[in-house]
Amino acid sequence: MSSRRNFKPWAFILPGVIAGGVVLGVPVVQAFWTSLHRLRMYRMHDQVFVGLDNYARLLQDPLFHLSVRSTVVFSFGCTILSVIAGLAVASVMSTRGIRGTSAARFFMAFYLVPFVATQVVVGMMGRLYVWEPEYGLVNFLLGLFGADGPMWLISRDTAMWATIVTNAWRLTPLAVLIFYAALATIPEELLESAEVDGAGGWKALALIKLPLIRYHIGFIALIQLTSAFREFDTVFALTGGGPGRTTNVLSLLVYNEGISNSDMGMANAISFTMLIIVAVLSLVYMRLARLGDLGN
Amino acid sequence: MLRRFQVWSLAVSLAVVIGLLASATAQTTLRLAEHPGPHVEALEEYFIPLYEELTGVKVLMEVLPPTQLWQKMQLEAQANTNYYDMGYHSPGWFGYYYDKVAGLDDLIAEFDFDIGQYSQSVIDSHMTSPILRPGEIVAIARNPQTPIYAYRMDWFEHPAEQAAFQAEYGRPLAAPTTWEELYDIAVFFTRPAGATVAGETLSQPLFGYSASIKPPGGMARAFLAIVYSLGLDGWDENYDSDLRDPILLEGVAYWKKLIEDTFPPQAQTWDFLEHLSFMREGRLATAELWPEGVLTIDGGDAPTAGKIGYAVLPQWPGNRKDLPIGRGFIGGGGMLIFDTPNKAEAFKFIQWLLEDQAAEFNLRTAMFARADQFTDPVVLGSYDFYDTFLPAFQEQMTYGFPRQHVAEYGAAMYNLAGEFAADVVFDVMTPEQAQSRWVEMMERIFTESGFR
């Protein structure tokens, strides 16, 4: 009876484990296997086993180190910005007097636009309409105040920040949705009694709301971090990795090595290294944010 | 009676629908992968509709940016999808799908295509591939070309500009004969908004020289004109790289200085020919010109029409081959046919376009490939600028660098040239580091392929 009871939950999750194994496991194993080979796109029939040679070359390549740095700055920048923006918008939207109104519903739908837009479209819009130095929105707005904006995507000082802001804009709606839903679960009486005790506004946010939605913040930050870490489309459409290699994040390096330089072995080695970096980052983060305690 | 009418109506309707469906499926459809350029508009608006009307064959053209084009053609070819029946042919990309392309000798014989219209150098560079497909014609050339120098002739001839240049550099303002002179002229014309040029006040900054240098593809295309002008080939007959030569460092230092001092900053976001729009708008004084862009700056509707002068690329003194002028690679392209069931129909379309319509094709695109185009009085009389453009174009073609026909060209030379130049220009690496990286990667690629 006891063994049957133990078996039951496993039986329920077995189809999911098998499906996950096939859908995730097979490509991961295949990517790792390819990363151990020399495989050029123009000689697909000529696959040679080279062991860990691709990894050894990768670790010595200054461009890989540069891309890791760019990816870390980009990922953390996007995560921090989108979480802060998401919290700010969700807090305003969940304020008494705004929450539940038709204006709030309209803005919630409005905020979802970047989230449902295709990433390439977001990148192209950013390049052509937002950051474009002569006709773009940002420099137009700066011009209203008499300021000359820089060439955002062309200058090495500003390209990364413009790229982070664009991608954070795309990621923010998810944070808004989750935080808005989380804030709605906080009992009204709790906030009212805090208000009676003199803890209104910022104090209530810092001492009551944020602690109560900390798991949601942790969860969203993890999702945004891993999403930004893998980001390709927006960066490719926005800057193509430039100027120079300023925004050449790891996923673009994979593309350059695999497609432009035809080195599929190296491209897979970078991809697999990315997987390891994301996995380690996620584990460390989950431990720090105590996301593992969530089920308890 | 009514029922009989209904039955007949139904039967006739069904027959019509089935007939339409059958004719639709029976209609041959050719899919063409194309490179951007002036020929696209001509194909889209004139040639393809006319061909469809004349033959009933449908031609679907897909235009992709250069880099995506060869990548998509490669993926479709390697996956044997038969997605494209024909495509733009660049000798530099041919190695990516050389084994999936149809040999054309039988079709040329069967349809009596006049191969004698093409010079031997064009056949060698754009129609054959001696290492990958020895002894075969694998493409039909359409616009073999190599970069030349374009300049604002009206500004060069303006007395005030002449006098100012003479006073500053001690020589007349004329098309440059060395790359250093090209730099001087570019610096001379680089001026801020509010300054004057040829007596006119500039409302926007004026830039002295530009090419489209988006890394890695655009940068490679432009920078290779320096590499080949230095007299370097990339590698020798033993597949040892000749890029260790210190002259490469001189070349890249010059290139960095030229970009920093005279190019519009936007040039690094331009892939191919976009800089010519700046010239057309009066914001650029001199430019690298891939000849297929000539209509942008000198076509009938261009504000700069009649104001452009043309010259060959200048010499790099001390270059390793004693070249009297500079040179880029012979680029441009032609049309190839993939080995699909439609290959004969695809060949008929290409023959109609490039042979039967040769003069009309030239009139609409200003692209040259065949001997009869260079002698046809209708063609030669169609644009005034041919008087100055064609001599520069033809002289430059005799010095153009024919790219080596190996599958590794793209990976070892083209992409790495773009990465090398970009890494130096944007201070990602020191020139020496970038040079070592290029040489090591190139030689490893050749070693892997068994050439070394």
XYZ file of C-alpha atoms in Angstrom:
748
model
C 0.000 0.000 0.000
C 2.777 2.311 1.016
C 4.816 1.597 -2.121
C 1.677 2.072 -4.223
C 1.098 5.417 -2.566
C 4.715 6.382 -3.255
C 4.396 5.317 -6.854
C 1.239 7.327 -7.535
C 2.728 10.844 -7.729
C 5.541 9.569 -9.928
C 2.997 8.041 -12.267
C 1.293 11.390 -12.583
C 4.437 13.307 -13.411
C 5.964 10.585 -15.617
C 4.389 11.821 -18.911
C 5.691 15.310 -18.177
C 9.142 13.984 -17.345
C 9.232 11.976 -20.580
C 7.970 14.904 -22.685
C 10.441 17.254 -20.999
C 13.234 14.762 -21.512
C 12.502 14.493 -25.212
C 11.843 18.175 -25.847
C 14.653 19.558 -23.673
C 17.030 16.694 -23.108
C 17.573 15.572 -26.681
C 18.573 19.026 -28.029
C 20.804 19.655 -25.018
C 22.592 16.337 -25.465
C 22.835 16.915 -29.197
C 24.230 20.446 -28.675
C 26.818 19.080 -26.248
C 27.754 16.270 -28.647
C 28.155 18.734 -31.533
C 30.256 21.006 -29.327
C 32.789 18.185 -29.093
C 33.204 18.149 -32.855
C 34.664 20.244 -35.613
C 31.764 20.942 -37.939
C 31.798 23.582 -40.650
C 28.607 24.572 -42.448
C 30.291 24.204 -45.823
C 31.534 20.709 -44.958
C 28.561 19.248 -43.117
C 29.539 15.690 -44.070
C 32.975 16.117 -42.521
C 32.402 15.972 -38.755
C 35.529 15.323 -36.705
C 35.604 14.562 -32.968
C 37.897 17.064 -31.208
C 37.015 16.479 -27.558
C 37.100 19.644 -25.459
C 39.159 21.599 -28.003
C 36.297 24.026 -28.770
C 35.905 24.770 -25.051
C 39.643 25.299 -24.610
C 39.730 27.755 -27.515
C 36.618 29.471 -26.231
C 38.048 30.102 -22.798
C 41.171 31.659 -24.334
C 39.226 33.877 -26.740
C 39.127 37.528 -25.581
C 35.935 38.028 -27.601
C 34.183 35.404 -25.480
C 35.241 37.205 -22.293
C 34.005 40.466 -23.787
C 30.657 38.897 -24.681
C 30.272 37.416 -21.197
C 30.827 40.872 -19.718
C 28.348 42.461 -22.147
C 25.786 39.752 -21.422
C 26.095 40.147 -17.664
C 25.708 43.946 -17.868
C 22.815 43.582 -20.301
C 20.998 40.875 -18.311
C 21.290 42.510 -14.919
C 20.504 45.934 -16.398
C 17.331 44.636 -18.042
C 16.312 42.731 -14.914
C 16.805 45.586 -12.471
C 15.149 48.135 -14.731
C 12.143 45.983 -15.629
C 11.546 44.903 -12.015
C 11.705 48.492 -10.730
C 9.501 49.777 -13.554
C 7.094 46.870 -13.085
C 6.845 47.541 -9.352
C 6.290 51.248 -9.909
C 3.540 50.758 -12.483
C 1.843 47.956 -10.540
C 1.923 49.996 -7.320
C 0.292 52.968 -9.003
C -2.274 50.780 -10.742
C -3.228 49.001 -7.526
C -3.707 52.204 -5.557
C -7.205 52.695 -4.150
C -9.167 54.941 -6.462
C -7.298 53.733 -9.539
C -7.594 49.955 -9.157
C -10.544 48.492 -11.036
C -11.441 51.658 -12.933
C -11.931 51.559 -16.691
C -8.853 53.795 -17.088
C -6.805 51.216 -15.148
C -8.119 48.413 -17.337
C -7.227 50.407 -20.457
C -3.694 51.068 -19.234
C -3.193 47.426 -18.244
C -4.054 46.438 -21.825
C -1.863 49.253 -23.135
C 1.113 48.092 -21.062
C 0.842 44.646 -22.596
C 1.651 45.885 -26.117
C 5.448 45.536 -25.890
C 5.066 42.113 -24.263
C 3.015 40.702 -27.140
C 4.975 42.473 -29.883
C 7.489 40.414 -31.845
C 10.985 41.004 -30.504
C 12.389 41.868 -33.925
C 9.648 44.466 -34.304
C 10.582 45.915 -30.911
C 14.208 46.131 -32.048
C 13.356 47.701 -35.388
C 10.993 50.192 -33.763
C 13.704 51.102 -31.305
C 16.266 51.581 -34.053
C 14.099 53.499 -36.498
C 11.714 55.471 -34.318
C 13.048 55.751 -30.781
C 16.832 56.026 -30.819
C 17.383 57.279 -34.380
C 19.587 60.374 -33.930
C 17.875 62.740 -36.383
C 14.217 61.752 -36.331
C 13.899 59.489 -33.257
C 11.552 60.082 -30.339
C 14.199 60.412 -27.635
C 16.227 63.087 -29.379
C 13.000 64.841 -30.370
C 11.989 65.020 -26.711
C 15.450 66.173 -25.696
C 15.269 68.779 -28.449
C 12.163 70.260 -26.819
C 14.387 71.141 -23.882
C 17.088 72.511 -26.140
C 19.372 69.507 -25.663
C 21.218 67.723 -28.458
C 20.872 63.985 -27.935
C 23.748 61.678 -28.769
C 23.770 59.031 -31.487
C 22.430 56.508 -29.020
C 23.023 53.275 -30.904
C 26.182 54.420 -32.653
C 28.139 55.763 -29.699
C 30.001 53.183 -27.619
C 29.099 55.152 -24.480
C 25.352 54.923 -24.932
C 24.580 51.891 -27.114
C 24.442 49.386 -24.274
C 22.153 51.591 -22.173
C 19.798 52.201 -25.084
C 19.704 48.460 -25.715
C 18.991 47.730 -22.053
C 16.181 50.289 -21.915
C 14.587 48.905 -25.082
C 14.651 45.330 -23.861
C 13.553 46.307 -20.344
C 10.573 48.088 -21.925
C 9.672 44.782 -23.570
C 10.077 42.806 -20.326
C 8.275 45.241 -18.007
C 4.652 44.229 -18.798
C 5.187 40.718 -17.439
C 6.458 42.235 -14.197
C 3.483 44.614 -14.091
C 1.022 41.752 -14.521
C 2.522 39.564 -11.826
C 3.093 42.390 -9.327
C -0.368 43.799 -9.909
C -1.906 40.394 -9.228
C 0.333 39.935 -6.175
C -0.496 43.330 -4.714
C -4.193 42.585 -5.162
C -3.861 39.617 -2.785
C -2.698 41.780 0.142
C -5.645 42.071 2.549
C -7.148 45.534 2.538
C -7.538 45.461 6.350
C -3.798 45.071 6.746
C -3.117 48.208 4.740
C -5.896 50.091 6.528
C -4.563 49.224 9.965
C -1.069 50.193 8.856
C -2.452 53.495 7.691
C -4.118 53.998 11.082
C -0.723 53.311 12.687
C 0.791 56.023 10.491
C 2.414 53.787 7.851
C 1.038 55.148 4.585
C 2.519 55.570 1.109
C 6.232 54.720 0.891
C 6.337 53.210 4.381
C 3.512 50.792 3.580
C 5.217 49.863 0.340
C 8.579 49.249 1.999
C 7.401 47.564 5.194
C 4.265 45.706 4.131
C 3.769 45.351 0.412
C 7.299 44.507 -0.703
C 7.922 41.897 2.024
C 4.594 40.269 1.219
C 5.329 40.007 -2.509
C 9.025 39.174 -2.152
C 8.596 35.727 -3.684
C 6.873 37.281 -6.682
C 9.728 39.753 -7.051
C 12.229 36.924 -6.799
C 10.342 34.848 -9.331
C 10.010 37.677 -11.854
C 13.631 38.698 -11.456
C 14.690 35.132 -12.223
C 12.454 34.943 -15.298
C 13.681 38.326 -16.578
C 17.305 37.471 -15.908
C 17.206 34.194 -17.826
C 15.168 35.783 -20.613
C 17.611 38.691 -20.994
C 20.572 36.324 -20.819
C 19.305 34.475 -23.887
C 18.108 37.567 -25.758
C 18.970 37.627 -29.448
C 16.201 39.132 -31.596
C 15.912 42.565 -30.024
C 19.665 43.144 -29.827
C 20.235 41.823 -33.352
C 17.576 44.110 -34.809
C 18.605 47.079 -32.691
C 22.405 47.154 -32.936
C 23.564 43.920 -34.558
C 26.051 43.671 -31.663
C 27.669 47.015 -32.414
C 29.080 49.552 -32.306
C 32.222 47.477 -32.486
C 31.334 44.655 -30.128
C 29.769 46.822 -27.416
C 26.445 44.967 -27.436
C 27.731 41.674 -28.767
C 25.978 39.500 -26.189
C 26.593 35.750 -26.080
C 23.619 34.810 -28.232
C 24.959 37.063 -30.998
C 28.370 35.482 -30.604
C 26.716 32.089 -31.137
C 25.104 33.416 -34.321
C 28.353 34.938 -35.577
C 30.349 31.781 -34.940
C 27.714 29.341 -36.184
C 26.223 31.120 -39.146
C 28.630 33.851 -40.255
C 31.840 31.947 -39.555
C 30.224 28.550 -40.244
C 31.780 27.018 -37.123
C 28.918 24.952 -35.704
C 31.131 23.128 -33.208
C 32.213 26.401 -31.614
C 28.674 27.817 -31.737
C 27.390 24.802 -29.824
C 30.228 25.070 -27.323
C 29.217 28.673 -26.604
C 25.535 27.688 -26.359
C 26.310 24.900 -23.927
C 28.514 27.216 -21.864
C 25.629 29.702 -21.777
C 23.362 26.953 -20.476
C 25.792 26.193 -17.675
C 26.188 29.883 -16.772
C 22.398 30.392 -16.676
C 21.893 27.247 -14.618
C 24.527 28.262 -12.065
C 23.236 31.822 -11.893
C 19.686 30.588 -11.411
C 20.652 28.144 -8.656
C 22.662 30.762 -6.783
C 19.868 33.253 -7.175
C 17.171 30.824 -6.050
C 19.232 29.993 -2.984
C 19.789 33.679 -2.166
C 16.171 34.649 -2.805
C 14.988 31.521 -0.984
C 12.712 30.681 -3.884
C 13.145 27.058 -2.924
C 11.131 27.726 0.239
C 8.143 28.739 -1.862
C 6.489 25.322 -1.752
C 6.766 25.203 2.027
C -36.958 20.776 -65.499
C -35.715 22.898 -62.674
C -33.951 19.938 -61.114
C -32.168 19.135 -64.384
C -31.027 22.778 -64.605
C -29.727 22.640 -61.048
C -27.799 19.440 -61.734
C -26.223 20.902 -64.852
C -25.358 24.149 -63.068
C -23.710 22.196 -60.300
C -21.784 20.036 -62.764
C -20.561 23.040 -64.762
C -19.549 24.907 -61.589
C -17.629 21.869 -60.364
C -15.917 21.512 -63.707
C -14.895 25.171 -63.663
C -13.539 24.916 -60.116
C -11.637 21.702 -60.883
C -10.331 23.236 -64.110
C -9.117 26.342 -62.285
C -7.481 24.245 -59.582
C -5.850 22.005 -62.169
C -4.514 24.928 -64.176
C -3.241 26.558 -61.001
C -1.354 23.414 -59.996
C -0.111 22.881 -63.541
C 1.333 26.404 -63.692
C 5.076 26.414 -63.258
C 6.245 28.579 -60.399
C 9.878 29.619 -60.133
C 11.256 30.897 -56.875
C 14.099 33.380 -57.059
C 16.325 34.459 -54.156
C 17.602 37.966 -54.787
C 20.159 40.421 -53.533
C 19.019 44.031 -52.998
C 19.955 46.496 -55.707
C 18.593 48.525 -58.598
C 17.715 45.352 -60.515
C 15.066 44.476 -57.908
C 12.752 47.287 -58.939
C 13.312 46.479 -62.606
C 12.524 42.814 -61.999
C 9.526 43.518 -59.825
C 7.901 46.177 -61.942
C 8.870 45.252 -65.463
C 10.648 41.995 -66.233
C 8.794 39.517 -64.033
C 5.273 40.758 -64.945
C 6.255 40.762 -68.618
C 7.694 37.255 -68.438
C 4.629 35.943 -66.632
C 2.412 37.508 -69.283
C 4.461 36.085 -72.154
C 4.929 32.568 -70.815
C 2.372 31.888 -68.092
C 5.253 30.897 -65.809
C 5.001 32.483 -62.390
C 8.159 33.943 -60.833
C 8.217 34.582 -57.090
C 11.100 36.780 -56.039
C 12.333 36.984 -52.459
C 14.749 39.809 -51.677
C 16.877 39.446 -48.545
C 19.691 41.514 -47.037
C 23.056 40.210 -48.318
C 24.085 38.232 -45.243
C 20.689 36.640 -44.697
C 20.492 35.841 -48.408
C 23.463 33.502 -48.554
C 22.556 32.008 -45.191
C 18.993 31.219 -46.290
C 20.147 29.896 -49.660
C 22.629 27.681 -47.844
C 20.112 26.338 -45.340
C 17.503 25.595 -48.006
C 20.079 23.962 -50.257
C 21.656 21.844 -47.529
C 18.200 20.704 -46.378
C 17.269 19.760 -49.975
C 13.965 21.606 -49.756
C 14.006 22.720 -53.428
C 12.658 25.982 -52.034
C 14.623 28.183 -54.444
C 14.930 27.298 -58.123
C 17.406 30.066 -58.782
C 19.277 32.684 -56.856
C 21.719 35.530 -56.892
C 25.227 34.252 -57.472
C 28.168 35.749 -55.636
C 31.440 33.886 -56.201
C 32.367 34.599 -52.579
C 29.372 32.662 -51.253
C 29.366 29.828 -53.760
C 31.280 27.480 -51.460
C 28.322 27.309 -49.085
C 26.128 25.417 -51.552
C 28.363 24.535 -54.492
C 27.265 20.894 -54.476
C 23.553 21.776 -54.760
C 23.820 23.988 -57.843
C 22.953 22.727 -61.332
C 25.708 22.574 -63.956
C 24.629 24.704 -66.902
C 26.631 23.340 -69.846
C 23.848 21.095 -71.137
C 21.250 23.831 -70.797
C 23.523 26.343 -72.520
C 23.895 23.923 -75.443
C 20.221 22.935 -75.509
C 18.914 26.518 -75.534
C 21.761 27.967 -77.596
C 22.863 30.540 -75.035
C 25.665 32.751 -76.386
C 28.456 32.303 -73.880
C 30.825 34.146 -76.245
C 29.374 37.445 -75.046
C 31.317 37.123 -71.789
C 35.008 37.916 -71.438
C 37.289 35.185 -70.173
C 37.928 37.054 -66.919
C 34.176 37.280 -66.247
C 33.762 33.581 -67.055
C 36.653 32.762 -64.719
C 35.415 34.903 -61.852
C 31.622 34.687 -62.105
C 30.586 31.690 -64.163
C 32.932 28.880 -63.220
C 34.419 27.501 -60.041
C 37.615 25.649 -60.950
C 38.230 24.070 -57.546
C 34.690 23.312 -56.390
C 33.073 22.468 -59.739
C 35.946 22.029 -62.210
C 35.119 22.145 -65.914
C 31.560 23.399 -65.557
C 29.635 26.607 -66.109
C 27.710 27.078 -62.861
C 26.221 30.575 -63.180
C 25.434 33.329 -65.661
C 27.094 36.665 -64.895
C 24.812 39.650 -64.535
C 26.800 42.500 -63.020
C 30.419 41.692 -62.274
C 31.799 44.815 -60.680
C 34.480 46.172 -58.444
C 34.518 49.395 -56.422
C 35.635 52.685 -57.946
C 35.928 56.226 -56.587
C 33.085 58.741 -56.967
C 33.382 62.433 -56.176
C 31.437 65.672 -56.433
C 32.938 66.937 -59.674
C 31.147 70.293 -59.368
C 32.787 70.915 -55.991
C 36.182 69.692 -57.175
C 36.005 72.151 -60.099
C 34.766 75.110 -58.066
C 37.405 77.913 -58.104
C 37.106 78.660 -54.372
C 37.574 74.996 -53.456
C 40.434 74.658 -55.940
C 42.184 77.683 -54.446
C 41.659 76.592 -50.842
C 42.924 73.074 -51.522
C 45.944 74.368 -53.458
C 46.791 76.705 -50.587
C 46.515 73.955 -47.977
C 48.063 70.969 -49.781
C 50.180 72.570 -52.509
C 48.580 70.623 -55.358
C 45.416 70.963 -57.428
C 42.204 69.427 -56.208
C 41.721 66.350 -58.387
C 40.759 62.695 -58.056
C 43.393 61.070 -55.812
C 46.197 58.943 -57.173
C 47.223 57.549 -53.766
C 45.235 56.532 -50.689
C 47.013 59.281 -48.733
C 45.715 61.846 -51.240
C 42.260 60.340 -50.841
C 42.541 60.943 -47.094
C 43.643 64.570 -47.602
C 40.706 65.278 -49.887
C 38.293 63.603 -47.480
C 39.592 65.661 -44.557
C 39.452 68.821 -46.684
C 35.757 68.309 -47.397
C 34.745 67.253 -43.868
C 33.010 70.386 -42.576
C 30.523 71.296 -39.873
C 27.036 72.680 -40.457
C 27.203 76.402 -41.135
C 30.444 76.152 -43.114
C 30.371 76.640 -46.871
C 31.151 74.357 -49.758
C 31.399 75.667 -53.308
C 29.899 78.930 -52.085
C 26.830 77.314 -50.491
C 26.205 77.343 -46.735
C 25.808 73.865 -45.287
C 22.649 73.235 -43.271
C 24.054 69.886 -42.081
C 27.593 68.596 -41.558
C 29.429 67.519 -44.694
C 31.494 64.339 -44.628
C 34.569 63.784 -46.749
C 34.408 60.098 -47.652
C 32.343 57.040 -46.855
C 31.553 53.456 -47.587
C 28.905 51.299 -45.883
C 30.786 49.624 -43.028
C 28.323 47.746 -40.831
C 30.341 44.887 -39.301
C 31.103 42.273 -40.262
C 29.719 42.073 -43.849
C 29.712 45.747 -44.827
C 33.026 46.373 -43.101
C 34.565 43.403 -44.915
C 33.350 44.542 -48.319
C 34.811 48.011 -47.820
C 38.022 47.084 -46.002
C 38.999 44.410 -48.520
C 39.624 47.260 -50.994
C 42.475 48.273 -48.681
C 43.729 44.696 -48.220
C 43.852 43.985 -51.950
C 45.312 47.451 -52.680
C 48.153 46.535 -50.297
C 48.961 43.729 -52.706
C 47.915 40.992 -50.292
C 45.951 37.945 -51.455
C 45.021 36.427 -48.107
C 47.059 33.285 -48.654
C 49.595 31.812 -51.030
C 49.613 28.623 -53.107
C 50.508 26.585 -50.000
C 47.583 28.081 -48.089
C 49.954 29.948 -45.792
C 48.494 33.308 -44.875
C 50.244 36.379 -46.261
C 48.457 38.553 -43.708
C 51.366 38.469 -41.252
C 52.900 41.175 -43.413
C 53.365 44.430 -41.421
C 51.819 46.315 -44.346
C 48.440 45.024 -43.119
C 48.939 47.004 -39.908
C 49.725 50.123 -41.952
C 46.562 49.517 -43.942
C 44.298 49.077 -40.950
C 45.780 52.094 -39.147
C 45.022 54.162 -42.239
C 41.502 52.741 -42.422
C 40.807 53.577 -38.775
C 42.052 57.132 -39.270
C 39.995 57.569 -42.449
C 36.829 56.357 -40.713
C 37.343 58.410 -37.564
C 38.216 61.634 -39.375
C 35.948 61.638 -42.400
C 33.107 59.063 -42.316
C 29.598 59.897 -41.102
C 29.093 58.020 -37.799
C 25.975 56.406 -39.275
C 28.182 54.541 -41.771
C 28.717 51.775 -39.218
C 24.994 50.925 -39.418
C 24.969 50.751 -43.228
C 25.431 47.400 -44.911
C 25.738 48.138 -48.616
C 25.347 51.284 -50.742
C 23.341 53.206 -48.113
C 26.109 55.816 -47.930
C 25.263 56.831 -51.483
C 22.011 58.311 -50.181
C 24.152 60.744 -48.190
C 25.996 61.693 -51.375
C 22.714 62.120 -53.202
C 21.542 64.484 -50.433
C 24.685 66.607 -50.683
C 26.064 65.419 -47.327
C 29.028 63.481 -48.700
C 31.804 64.741 -50.979
C 33.502 61.529 -52.101
C 32.648 57.864 -51.796
C 33.488 54.302 -52.540
C 31.149 53.305 -55.369
C 30.120 49.764 -56.154
C 28.938 50.443 -59.716
C 25.467 49.000 -59.191
C 24.786 52.054 -57.021
C 25.536 54.565 -59.759
C 21.889 55.384 -60.504
C 21.406 56.452 -56.875
C 23.793 59.369 -57.349
C 23.702 59.943 -61.100
C 20.319 58.607 -62.246
C 17.855 60.987 -63.864
C 15.947 61.843 -60.671
C 19.002 62.303 -58.431
C 19.705 65.913 -57.322
C 23.389 65.144 -57.920
C 22.868 63.859 -61.491
C 25.510 65.319 -63.797
C 27.626 66.484 -60.843
C 29.546 63.272 -60.155
C 33.010 62.380 -61.363
C 34.467 58.848 -61.426
C 37.989 57.532 -61.052
C 39.775 54.281 -60.316
C 40.777 53.513 -56.737
C 44.107 55.141 -55.862
C 47.389 53.325 -55.537
C 48.958 52.217 -52.266
C 52.635 53.133 -52.746
C 54.865 50.240 -51.761
C 52.122 47.670 -52.240
C 53.395 44.110 -52.502
C 52.415 43.612 -56.129
C 53.498 46.935 -57.613
C 49.926 47.640 -58.605
C 49.661 50.995 -60.413
C 46.182 51.627 -58.970
C 44.208 50.351 -56.000
C 41.808 47.471 -56.234
C 38.911 45.769 -54.584
C 37.680 42.267 -55.237
C 35.546 41.489 -58.259
C 32.153 41.296 -56.691
C 28.671 41.763 -57.945
C 27.225 38.633 -59.263
C 25.129 36.606 -61.540
C 22.388 34.044 -61.380
C 22.690 30.390 -60.524
C 20.191 27.580 -60.718
C 19.641 25.036 -57.988
C 19.291 21.409 -58.940
C 15.490 21.313 -58.754
C 12.916 19.831 -61.139
C 12.382 23.377 -62.492
C 15.972 23.952 -63.551
C 15.247 24.044 -67.310
C 12.420 26.551 -66.785
C 14.677 28.611 -64.540
C 17.354 28.640 -67.221
C 14.824 29.814 -69.820
C 13.884 32.717 -67.558
C 17.538 33.672 -67.019
C 18.258 33.448 -70.735
C 15.259 35.639 -71.525
C 16.271 38.183 -68.898
C 19.996 38.417 -69.519
C 20.237 37.590 -73.231
C 16.978 38.426 -74.974
C 16.440 41.503 -72.795
C 20.133 42.426 -72.417
C 19.765 46.010 -73.645
C 16.532 46.638 -71.768
C 18.063 45.141 -68.616
C 20.990 47.510 -68.886
C 18.779 50.541 -69.540
C 16.850 49.843 -66.366
C 19.757 48.923 -64.100
C 22.983 50.364 -65.576
C 24.519 46.924 -65.017
C 27.082 45.584 -67.459
C 28.247 42.039 -68.075
C 28.072 41.189 -71.800
C 30.208 42.442 -74.689
C 27.147 43.559 -76.631
C 26.150 45.879 -73.776
C 29.451 47.740 -74.037
C 28.998 48.342 -77.776
C 25.240 48.826 -78.136
C 24.701 52.485 -79.143
C 21.277 52.508 -77.481
C 22.821 51.376 -74.205
C 25.776 53.745 -74.432
C 23.531 56.688 -75.285
C 21.142 56.094 -72.417
C 23.036 58.002 -69.686
C 25.347 61.006 -70.036
C 27.537 59.825 -67.180
C 28.693 56.753 -69.142
C 31.367 58.961 -70.771
C 33.239 59.256 -67.491
C 31.872 56.256 -65.626
C 32.586 53.477 -68.127
C 36.318 54.192 -68.623
C 36.866 54.119 -64.844
C 34.683 51.007 -64.494
C 36.473 49.113 -67.259
C 39.994 50.054 -66.135
C 39.169 49.114 -62.547
C 37.776 45.745 -63.676
C 41.083 44.834 -65.281
C 42.741 45.171 -61.867
C 39.898 43.694 -59.788
C 40.914 40.844 -57.483
C 39.249 37.557 -58.464
C 38.412 35.791 -55.222
C 39.826 32.327 -54.670
C 37.305 29.617 -55.498
C 37.388 27.670 -52.251
C 34.493 26.948 -49.946
C 36.494 28.456 -47.105
C 36.666 31.949 -48.648
C 33.680 33.293 -46.715
C 34.803 32.000 -43.323
C 38.554 32.524 -43.691
C 38.718 35.763 -45.645
C 35.482 37.680 -45.918
C 34.013 37.414 -42.426
C 37.365 37.527 -40.703
C 38.385 40.635 -42.691
C 35.245 42.340 -41.392
C 35.911 41.221 -37.832
C 39.580 42.224 -38.027
C 38.838 45.739 -39.264
C 35.934 46.268 -36.868
C 37.927 45.034 -33.871
C 40.727 47.495 -34.657
C 38.531 50.439 -35.650
C 36.380 50.102 -32.526
C 39.338 49.413 -30.199
C 38.203 45.925 -29.231
C 41.752 44.629 -29.778
C 45.131 46.031 -30.645
C 45.965 45.767 -34.359
C 48.598 43.140 -33.565
C 46.157 41.007 -31.540
C 43.543 41.230 -34.268
C 46.104 40.354 -36.937
C 47.273 37.263 -35.015
C 43.677 36.189 -34.509
C 42.866 36.473 -38.215
C 46.019 34.651 -39.332
C 45.595 31.853 -36.764
C 41.919 31.346 -37.556
C 42.539 31.384 -41.301
C 45.362 28.856 -41.106
C 43.395 26.623 -38.759
C 40.486 26.613 -41.201
C 42.805 25.572 -44.051
C 44.487 22.956 -41.877
C 41.102 21.510 -40.897
C 40.133 21.340 -44.556
C 43.322 19.474 -45.417
C 44.854 22.218 -47.567
C 47.877 22.636 -45.288
